[in-house]
XYZ file of C-alpha atoms in Angstrom:
82
model
C -2.531 -11.289 11.694
C -0.855 -14.364 10.382
C 2.094 -16.659 10.713
C 5.599 -15.281 11.349
C 6.577 -15.460 7.676
C 3.368 -13.591 6.675
C 2.523 -11.268 9.559
C -0.205 -9.488 7.590
C -1.975 -12.750 6.741
C -3.103 -14.421 3.548
C -6.687 -13.181 3.248
C -6.303 -12.204 -0.422
C -4.607 -15.389 -1.619
C -6.610 -16.958 -4.421
C -9.333 -14.301 -4.216
C -9.209 -12.051 -7.303
C -12.400 -10.265 -6.285
C -10.944 -9.224 -2.940
C -7.717 -8.144 -4.646
C -9.710 -5.968 -7.080
C -11.591 -4.374 -4.198
C -8.316 -3.606 -2.413
C -6.818 -2.084 -5.561
C -9.867 0.158 -6.012
C -9.609 1.272 -2.393
C -5.873 1.988 -2.756
C -6.717 4.123 -5.817
C -9.430 6.044 -3.915
C -7.146 6.659 -0.956
C -4.336 7.758 -3.261
C -6.578 10.377 -4.853
C -7.311 11.837 -1.408
C -3.564 12.223 -0.853
C -2.785 14.287 -3.917
C -2.848 11.602 -6.580
C -0.603 9.020 -4.918
C -0.399 5.703 -6.743
C -1.722 2.437 -5.309
C 1.901 1.322 -4.849
C 2.732 4.470 -2.884
C -0.319 4.026 -0.681
C 0.513 0.345 -0.087
C 4.137 1.119 0.832
C 3.006 3.910 3.129
C 0.535 1.531 4.788
C 3.376 -0.902 5.537
C 5.346 1.949 7.107
C 2.297 2.937 9.178
C 2.220 -0.613 10.569
C 5.719 -0.059 11.975
C 7.327 -2.392 9.464
C 10.169 -1.671 7.095
C 9.061 -1.696 3.475
C 11.474 -3.192 0.960
C 9.781 -2.522 -2.378
C 11.241 -3.846 -5.583
C 12.080 -1.672 -8.549
C 13.229 -2.668 -12.013
C 13.864 0.811 -13.359
C 14.367 4.450 -12.399
C 10.663 5.263 -12.783
C 9.717 2.573 -10.251
C 12.395 3.811 -7.824
C 10.971 7.314 -8.102
C 7.414 6.046 -7.638
C 8.445 4.076 -4.542
C 10.157 7.157 -3.110
C 6.821 8.966 -3.385
C 5.590 6.831 -0.492
C 7.855 8.794 1.842
C 7.318 12.197 3.423
C 3.633 11.763 4.227
C 1.495 9.446 6.326
C -1.908 7.887 5.931
C -4.387 8.988 8.568
C -5.003 6.411 11.260
C -8.514 5.976 9.836
C -7.255 5.275 6.308
C -4.537 2.926 7.567
C -7.087 0.967 9.607
C -9.560 0.811 6.707
C -6.954 -0.725 4.399
């Protein structure tokens, strides 16, 4: 939890070690879902929380990668672990 402007909290702010651990976990989870990227897993996690994801994209490749977060869902166990 967190404040209204940051409903998912700020636990990783200023903590590179925790951010690295999260990235590794996103990579592991992505491999279990057919090679999804960490970005796809992260976007899908936001959707699993009932929120609307508004990912940025600077080029067509990023748009296509972001779209890969759709059409599948993390298991409730994976969503809770992240």
